mmCIF file of N, CA and C in Angstrom:
data_model
loop_
_atom_site.group_PDB
_atom_site.id
_atom_site.type_symbol
_atom_site.label_atom_id
_atom_site.label_comp_id
_atom_site.label_asym_id
_atom_site.label_seq_id
_atom_site.Cartn_x
_atom_site.Cartn_y
_atom_site.Cartn_z
ATOM 1 N N MET A 5 104.548 112.588 93.053
ATOM 2 C CA MET A 5 104.404 111.245 92.509
ATOM 3 C C MET A 5 103.835 111.331 91.096
ATOM 4 N N THR A 6 104.418 110.584 90.176
ATOM 5 C CA THR A 6 103.943 110.618 88.793
ATOM 6 C C THR A 6 102.767 109.661 88.612
ATOM 7 N N GLN A 7 101.941 110.007 87.653
ATOM 8 C CA GLN A 7 100.790 109.169 87.325
ATOM 9 C C GLN A 7 101.271 107.919 86.594
ATOM 10 N N PRO A 8 100.634 106.781 86.841
ATOM 11 C CA PRO A 8 100.970 105.586 86.058
ATOM 12 C C PRO A 8 100.665 105.827 84.584
ATOM 13 N N ARG A 9 101.467 105.257 83.709
ATOM 14 C CA ARG A 9 101.259 105.443 82.265
ATOM 15 C C ARG A 9 100.070 104.659 81.742
ATOM 16 N N VAL A 10 99.751 103.549 82.399
ATOM 17 C CA VAL A 10 98.666 102.684 81.943
ATOM 18 C C VAL A 10 97.551 102.689 82.981
ATOM 19 N N ARG A 11 96.344 102.883 82.501
ATOM 20 C CA ARG A 11 95.154 102.832 83.360
ATOM 21 C C ARG A 11 94.180 101.861 82.704
ATOM 22 N N VAL A 12 93.611 100.983 83.526
ATOM 23 C CA VAL A 12 92.653 100.007 83.011
ATOM 24 C C VAL A 12 91.344 100.189 83.769
ATOM 25 N N LEU A 13 90.285 100.479 83.015
ATOM 26 C CA LEU A 13 88.955 100.589 83.601
ATOM 27 C C LEU A 13 88.347 99.190 83.645
ATOM 28 N N VAL A 14 87.883 98.805 84.828
ATOM 29 C CA VAL A 14 87.391 97.446 85.049
ATOM 30 C C VAL A 14 86.089 97.491 85.840
ATOM 31 N N ARG A 15 85.514 96.313 86.055
ATOM 32 C CA ARG A 15 84.404 96.150 86.993
ATOM 33 C C ARG A 15 84.492 94.743 87.574
ATOM 34 N N GLN A 16 83.923 94.577 88.743
ATOM 35 C CA GLN A 16 83.938 93.280 89.420
ATOM 36 C C GLN A 16 83.173 92.245 88.604
ATOM 37 N N GLY A 17 83.653 91.010 88.611
ATOM 38 C CA GLY A 17 82.972 89.915 87.934
ATOM 39 C C GLY A 17 83.135 89.902 86.430
ATOM 40 N N CYS A 18 84.081 90.657 85.906
ATOM 41 C CA CYS A 18 84.290 90.771 84.460
ATOM 42 C C CYS A 18 85.448 89.854 84.058
ATOM 43 N N HIS A 19 85.126 88.753 83.354
ATOM 44 C CA HIS A 19 86.198 87.828 82.970
ATOM 45 C C HIS A 19 87.144 88.432 81.942
ATOM 46 N N LEU A 20 86.642 89.318 81.071
ATOM 47 C CA LEU A 20 87.533 89.992 80.126
ATOM 48 C C LEU A 20 88.505 90.909 80.865
ATOM 49 N N CYS A 21 88.028 91.501 81.960
ATOM 50 C CA CYS A 21 88.907 92.355 82.775
ATOM 51 C C CYS A 21 90.044 91.532 83.365
ATOM 52 N N ASP A 22 89.716 90.345 83.863
ATOM 53 C CA ASP A 22 90.742 89.472 84.422
ATOM 54 C C ASP A 22 91.800 89.128 83.365
ATOM 55 N N ASP A 23 91.334 88.809 82.167
ATOM 56 C CA ASP A 23 92.263 88.482 81.074
ATOM 57 C C ASP A 23 93.146 89.686 80.736
ATOM 58 N N ALA A 24 92.530 90.860 80.633
ATOM 59 C CA ALA A 24 93.274 92.073 80.287
ATOM 60 C C ALA A 24 94.299 92.406 81.362
ATOM 61 N N LEU A 25 93.900 92.279 82.616
ATOM 62 C CA LEU A 25 94.818 92.605 83.712
ATOM 63 C C LEU A 25 96.018 91.670 83.740
ATOM 64 N N ALA A 26 95.824 90.421 83.375
ATOM 65 C CA ALA A 26 96.961 89.493 83.318
ATOM 66 C C ALA A 26 97.977 89.971 82.281
ATOM 67 N N ILE A 27 97.504 90.424 81.130
ATOM 68 C CA ILE A 27 98.405 90.909 80.081
ATOM 69 C C ILE A 27 99.058 92.219 80.498
ATOM 70 N N VAL A 28 98.281 93.145 81.036
ATOM 71 C CA VAL A 28 98.841 94.434 81.475
ATOM 72 C C VAL A 28 99.888 94.207 82.563
ATOM 73 N N THR A 29 99.598 93.330 83.499
ATOM 74 C CA THR A 29 100.556 93.025 84.569
ATOM 75 C C THR A 29 101.877 92.522 83.988
ATOM 76 N N GLU A 30 101.783 91.588 83.054
ATOM 77 C CA GLU A 30 102.987 91.009 82.446
ATOM 78 C C GLU A 30 103.775 92.050 81.650
ATOM 79 N N VAL A 31 103.102 92.781 80.770
ATOM 80 C CA VAL A 31 103.791 93.749 79.909
ATOM 81 C C VAL A 31 104.389 94.878 80.742
ATOM 82 N N CYS A 32 103.645 95.384 81.701
ATOM 83 C CA CYS A 32 104.160 96.490 82.514
ATOM 84 C C CYS A 32 105.311 96.044 83.406
ATOM 85 N N ALA A 33 105.292 94.799 83.865
ATOM 86 C CA ALA A 33 106.424 94.278 84.636
ATOM 87 C C ALA A 33 107.665 94.185 83.749
ATOM 88 N N GLU A 34 107.484 93.723 82.509
ATOM 89 C CA GLU A 34 108.612 93.619 81.565
ATOM 90 C C GLU A 34 109.220 94.981 81.261
ATOM 91 N N THR A 35 108.367 95.995 81.121
ATOM 92 C CA THR A 35 108.825 97.313 80.689
ATOM 93 C C THR A 35 109.100 98.269 81.846
ATOM 94 N N GLY A 36 108.762 97.850 83.059
ATOM 95 C CA GLY A 36 108.951 98.729 84.213
ATOM 96 C C GLY A 36 107.986 99.906 84.226
ATOM 97 N N THR A 37 106.813 99.701 83.642
ATOM 98 C CA THR A 37 105.821 100.760 83.500
ATOM 99 C C THR A 37 104.807 100.701 84.638
ATOM 100 N N GLY A 38 104.501 101.855 85.214
ATOM 101 C CA GLY A 38 103.485 101.917 86.244
ATOM 102 C C GLY A 38 102.087 101.810 85.645
ATOM 103 N N TRP A 39 101.185 101.172 86.392
ATOM 104 C CA TRP A 39 99.816 101.028 85.921
ATOM 105 C C TRP A 39 98.866 101.010 87.101
ATOM 106 N N GLU A 40 97.587 101.221 86.803
ATOM 107 C CA GLU A 40 96.568 101.219 87.847
ATOM 108 C C GLU A 40 95.244 100.736 87.258
ATOM 109 N N THR A 41 94.348 100.345 88.148
ATOM 110 C CA THR A 41 92.992 99.996 87.735
ATOM 111 C C THR A 41 92.021 100.975 88.368
ATOM 112 N N VAL A 42 90.906 101.183 87.687
ATOM 113 C CA VAL A 42 89.816 102.001 88.212
ATOM 114 C C VAL A 42 88.531 101.218 87.985
ATOM 115 N N ASP A 43 87.780 100.981 89.055
ATOM 116 C CA ASP A 43 86.501 100.283 88.953
ATOM 117 C C ASP A 43 85.444 101.289 88.515
ATOM 118 N N ILE A 44 84.876 101.089 87.331
ATOM 119 C CA ILE A 44 83.928 102.068 86.800
ATOM 120 C C ILE A 44 82.646 102.145 87.625
ATOM 121 N N ASP A 45 82.326 101.100 88.369
ATOM 122 C CA ASP A 45 81.099 101.121 89.158
ATOM 123 C C ASP A 45 81.187 102.067 90.349
ATOM 124 N N GLY A 46 82.381 102.545 90.649
ATOM 125 C CA GLY A 46 82.557 103.524 91.717
ATOM 126 C C GLY A 46 82.455 104.964 91.233
ATOM 127 N N ASP A 47 82.257 105.155 89.937
ATOM 128 C CA ASP A 47 82.196 106.495 89.367
ATOM 129 C C ASP A 47 81.061 106.539 88.343
ATOM 130 N N PRO A 48 79.954 107.222 88.666
ATOM 131 C CA PRO A 48 78.803 107.234 87.757
ATOM 132 C C PRO A 48 79.132 107.702 86.335
ATOM 133 N N GLN A 49 80.019 108.669 86.190
ATOM 134 C CA GLN A 49 80.387 109.152 84.850
ATOM 135 C C GLN A 49 81.117 108.083 84.050
ATOM 136 N N LEU A 50 82.081 107.424 84.691
ATOM 137 C CA LEU A 50 82.802 106.355 84.000
ATOM 138 C C LEU A 50 81.867 105.207 83.654
ATOM 139 N N ARG A 51 80.991 104.852 84.586
ATOM 140 C CA ARG A 51 80.043 103.765 84.342
ATOM 141 C C ARG A 51 79.158 104.082 83.133
ATOM 142 N N GLU A 52 78.671 105.305 83.043
ATOM 143 C CA GLU A 52 77.822 105.700 81.923
ATOM 144 C C GLU A 52 78.594 105.684 80.602
ATOM 145 N N SER A 53 79.829 106.139 80.637
ATOM 146 C CA SER A 53 80.622 106.248 79.408
ATOM 147 C C SER A 53 81.170 104.911 78.907
ATOM 148 N N TYR A 54 81.523 104.012 79.822
ATOM 149 C CA TYR A 54 82.285 102.824 79.428
ATOM 150 C C TYR A 54 81.639 101.496 79.803
ATOM 151 N N THR A 55 80.394 101.507 80.260
ATOM 152 C CA THR A 55 79.792 100.279 80.789
ATOM 153 C C THR A 55 79.826 99.101 79.828
ATOM 154 N N ASP A 56 79.687 99.342 78.523
ATOM 155 C CA ASP A 56 79.679 98.253 77.542
ATOM 156 C C ASP A 56 81.048 97.968 76.928
ATOM 157 N N GLN A 57 82.082 98.673 77.377
ATOM 158 C CA GLN A 57 83.399 98.516 76.763
ATOM 159 C C GLN A 57 84.443 97.892 77.675
ATOM 160 N N VAL A 58 84.172 97.718 78.968
ATOM 161 C CA VAL A 58 85.214 97.236 79.877
ATOM 162 C C VAL A 58 85.711 95.861 79.472
ATOM 163 N N PRO A 59 86.989 95.635 79.668
ATOM 164 C CA PRO A 59 87.971 96.573 80.174
ATOM 165 C C PRO A 59 88.377 97.586 79.102
ATOM 166 N N VAL A 60 88.708 98.771 79.548
ATOM 167 C CA VAL A 60 89.187 99.823 78.658
ATOM 168 C C VAL A 60 90.590 100.183 79.122
ATOM 169 N N THR A 61 91.532 100.153 78.199
ATOM 170 C CA THR A 61 92.927 100.439 78.525
ATOM 171 C C THR A 61 93.321 101.800 77.952
ATOM 172 N N PHE A 62 93.975 102.591 78.799
ATOM 173 C CA PHE A 62 94.505 103.895 78.400
ATOM 174 C C PHE A 62 96.014 103.858 78.557
ATOM 175 N N VAL A 63 96.712 104.471 77.632
ATOM 176 C CA VAL A 63 98.164 104.647 77.724
ATOM 177 C C VAL A 63 98.440 106.140 77.613
ATOM 178 N N ASP A 64 99.109 106.671 78.604
ATOM 179 C CA ASP A 64 99.445 108.095 78.645
ATOM 180 C C ASP A 64 98.201 108.976 78.455
ATOM 181 N N GLY A 65 97.091 108.541 79.061
ATOM 182 C CA GLY A 65 95.870 109.330 79.051
ATOM 183 C C GLY A 65 95.003 109.186 77.815
ATOM 184 N N ARG A 66 95.439 108.401 76.849
ATOM 185 C CA ARG A 66 94.663 108.217 75.610
ATOM 186 C C ARG A 66 94.138 106.789 75.552
ATOM 187 N N GLN A 67 92.889 106.642 75.113
ATOM 188 C CA GLN A 67 92.324 105.301 75.018
ATOM 189 C C GLN A 67 93.131 104.474 74.031
ATOM 190 N N HIS A 68 93.492 103.284 74.473
ATOM 191 C CA HIS A 68 94.345 102.401 73.680
ATOM 192 C C HIS A 68 93.555 101.199 73.139
ATOM 193 N N ASP A 69 92.796 100.544 73.994
ATOM 194 C CA ASP A 69 92.054 99.342 73.622
ATOM 195 C C ASP A 69 90.812 99.225 74.485
ATOM 196 N N PHE A 70 89.881 98.384 74.051
ATOM 197 C CA PHE A 70 88.783 97.974 74.919
ATOM 198 C C PHE A 70 88.453 96.517 74.610
ATOM 199 N N TRP A 71 87.814 95.846 75.562
ATOM 200 C CA TRP A 71 87.467 94.423 75.561
ATOM 201 C C TRP A 71 88.672 93.508 75.671
ATOM 202 N N ARG A 72 89.683 93.717 74.886
ATOM 203 C CA ARG A 72 90.871 92.859 74.914
ATOM 204 C C ARG A 72 92.121 93.739 74.886
ATOM 205 N N VAL A 73 93.217 93.185 75.392
ATOM 206 C CA VAL A 73 94.505 93.881 75.324
ATOM 207 C C VAL A 73 95.445 93.010 74.496
ATOM 208 N N ASP A 74 95.966 93.589 73.442
ATOM 209 C CA ASP A 74 96.951 92.913 72.609
ATOM 210 C C ASP A 74 98.331 93.248 73.172
ATOM 211 N N PRO A 75 99.061 92.253 73.661
ATOM 212 C CA PRO A 75 100.357 92.551 74.285
ATOM 213 C C PRO A 75 101.358 93.206 73.334
ATOM 214 N N VAL A 76 101.317 92.846 72.065
ATOM 215 C CA VAL A 76 102.242 93.434 71.083
ATOM 216 C C VAL A 76 101.933 94.923 70.916
ATOM 217 N N ARG A 77 100.653 95.251 70.762
ATOM 218 C CA ARG A 77 100.253 96.661 70.624
ATOM 219 C C ARG A 77 100.575 97.455 71.893
ATOM 220 N N LEU A 78 100.372 96.848 73.055
ATOM 221 C CA LEU A 78 100.657 97.552 74.306
ATOM 222 C C LEU A 78 102.156 97.802 74.432
ATOM 223 N N ARG A 79 102.969 96.824 74.142
ATOM 224 C CA ARG A 79 104.431 97.033 74.196
ATOM 225 C C ARG A 79 104.844 98.152 73.238
ATOM 226 N N ALA A 80 104.271 98.148 72.027
ATOM 227 C CA ALA A 80 104.616 99.183 71.038
ATOM 228 C C ALA A 80 104.198 100.553 71.536
ATOM 229 N N ALA A 81 103.025 100.656 72.127
ATOM 230 C CA ALA A 81 102.561 101.948 72.643
ATOM 231 C C ALA A 81 103.469 102.441 73.773
ATOM 232 N N LEU A 82 103.892 101.539 74.608
ATOM 233 C CA LEU A 82 104.766 101.940 75.720
ATOM 234 C C LEU A 82 106.174 102.303 75.238
ATOM 235 N N ALA A 83 106.556 101.752 74.102
ATOM 236 C CA ALA A 83 107.867 102.073 73.521
ATOM 237 C C ALA A 83 107.807 103.340 72.683
ATOM 238 N N GLY A 84 106.581 103.877 72.496
ATOM 239 C CA GLY A 84 106.434 105.091 71.718
ATOM 240 C C GLY A 84 106.228 104.860 70.243
ATOM 241 N N ASP A 85 106.014 103.606 69.857
ATOM 242 C CA ASP A 85 105.767 103.275 68.457
ATOM 243 C C ASP A 85 104.307 103.539 68.147
ATOM 244 N N ALA A 86 104.019 104.405 67.189
ATOM 245 C CA ALA A 86 102.647 104.815 66.857
ATOM 246 C C ALA A 86 101.923 103.814 65.976
ATOM 247 N N SER A 87 102.507 102.673 65.667
ATOM 248 C CA SER A 87 101.841 101.718 64.767
ATOM 249 C C SER A 87 100.676 101.022 65.403
#
């Protein structure tokens, strides 16, 4: 099984996470891209590293955005556009 291309680090009760997930859900559905969420509170290392940045979005293993997800930038990243 292949890893999803998009990973979103989240935590419970985070309204920015809810907003980001709505955009990721829409863009990934449009592009047919697999994605997943990881709750940082379940991993002490992630919690320490990203507690003030959630949601944090990764594309192909590289950090893409934090706090907000720009749908245009996410589509470009998934299309391979480095802009």
